[in-house]
Coordinates of C-alpha atoms in Angstrom, one line a residue:
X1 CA -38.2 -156.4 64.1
X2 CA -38.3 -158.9 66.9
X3 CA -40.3 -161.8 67.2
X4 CA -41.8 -164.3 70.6
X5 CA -42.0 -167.7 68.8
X6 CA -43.3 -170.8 70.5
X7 CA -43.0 -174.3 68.7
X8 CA -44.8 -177.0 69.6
X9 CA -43.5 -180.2 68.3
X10 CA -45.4 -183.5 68.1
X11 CA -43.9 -186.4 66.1
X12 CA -46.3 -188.4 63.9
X13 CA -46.2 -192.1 65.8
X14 CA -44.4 -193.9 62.5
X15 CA -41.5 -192.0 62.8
X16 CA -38.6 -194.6 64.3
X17 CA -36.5 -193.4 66.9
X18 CA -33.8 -193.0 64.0
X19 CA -35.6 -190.8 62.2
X20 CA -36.8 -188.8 65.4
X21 CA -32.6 -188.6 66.4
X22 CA -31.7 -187.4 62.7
X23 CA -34.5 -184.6 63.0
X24 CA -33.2 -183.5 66.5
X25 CA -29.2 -183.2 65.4
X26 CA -30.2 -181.0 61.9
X27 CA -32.5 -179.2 64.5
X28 CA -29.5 -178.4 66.6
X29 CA -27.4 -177.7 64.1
X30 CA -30.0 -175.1 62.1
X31 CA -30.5 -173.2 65.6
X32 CA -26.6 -173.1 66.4
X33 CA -26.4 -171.5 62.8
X34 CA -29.7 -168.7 63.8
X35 CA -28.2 -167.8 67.1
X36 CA -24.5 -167.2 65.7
X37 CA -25.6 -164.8 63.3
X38 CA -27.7 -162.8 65.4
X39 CA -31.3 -163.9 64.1
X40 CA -32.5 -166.2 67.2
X41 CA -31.7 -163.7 69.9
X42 CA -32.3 -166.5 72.6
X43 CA -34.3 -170.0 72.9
X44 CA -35.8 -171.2 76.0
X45 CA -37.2 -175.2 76.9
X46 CA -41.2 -174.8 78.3
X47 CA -40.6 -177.1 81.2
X48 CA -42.8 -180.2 80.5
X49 CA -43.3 -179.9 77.5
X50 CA -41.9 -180.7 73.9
X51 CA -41.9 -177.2 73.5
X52 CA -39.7 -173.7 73.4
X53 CA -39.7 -170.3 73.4
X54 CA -37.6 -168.2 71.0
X55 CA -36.4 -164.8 70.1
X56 CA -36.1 -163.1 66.5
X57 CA -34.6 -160.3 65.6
X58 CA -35.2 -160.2 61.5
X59 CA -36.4 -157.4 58.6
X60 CA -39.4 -158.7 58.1
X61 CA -42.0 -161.0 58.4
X62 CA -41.2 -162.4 55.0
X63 CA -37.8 -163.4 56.5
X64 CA -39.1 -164.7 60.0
X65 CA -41.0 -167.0 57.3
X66 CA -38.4 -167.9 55.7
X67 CA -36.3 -168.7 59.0
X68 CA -39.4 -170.7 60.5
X69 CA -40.0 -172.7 58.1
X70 CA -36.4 -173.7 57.5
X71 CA -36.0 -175.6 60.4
X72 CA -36.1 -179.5 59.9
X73 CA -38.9 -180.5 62.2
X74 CA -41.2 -177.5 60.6
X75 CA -43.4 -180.3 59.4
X76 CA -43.8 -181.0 62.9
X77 CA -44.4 -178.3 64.5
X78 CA -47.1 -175.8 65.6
X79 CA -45.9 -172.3 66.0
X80 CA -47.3 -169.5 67.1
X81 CA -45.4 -166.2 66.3
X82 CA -46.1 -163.1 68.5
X83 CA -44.2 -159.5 67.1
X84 CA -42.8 -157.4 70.4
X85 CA -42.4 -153.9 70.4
X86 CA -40.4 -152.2 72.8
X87 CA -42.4 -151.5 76.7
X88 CA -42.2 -148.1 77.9
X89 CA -40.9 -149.1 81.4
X90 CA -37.9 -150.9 80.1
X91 CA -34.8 -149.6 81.2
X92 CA -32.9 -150.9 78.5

């Protein structure tokens, strides 16, 4: 099943740059992990933003879950989750 996710995040103003840098290198590390085994198909920046776009490709929703809410800045984050089903025009 694939998935559109976008994440919004928006750090709470308390947070010290520290803890802000400690949140970002788990974060990168968590997504390096999802896109070398296949689950994040692909993750794009939203250009002005603190924001992405990202690809799943899971079993179930249960799992996208799962996945979503195991990333370290979840807390954080507003995410919309959009399920994509295959267009008849595409060629691939």
């Amino acid at each position: 099943m694939l998935f559109l996710a976008r994440m919004d995040v928006s750090f709470p103003a308390h947070l010290t740059a520290e803890q802000v840098a400690d949140f970002q290198v788990r974060e990168k590390a968590y997504s390096a992990q999802l896109q070398e085994s296949g689950k994040m198909q692909g993750i794009w920046r939203i250009v002005g933003e603190y924001a992405n776009h990202s690809i799943y490709d899971v079993e179930s929703n249960d799992e996208l879950h799962e996945i979503l809410s195991g990333f370290p800045m979840y807390a954080h984050m507003k995410i919309k989750v959009t399920p994509l089903a295959k267009h008849p025009n595409s060629i691939r």
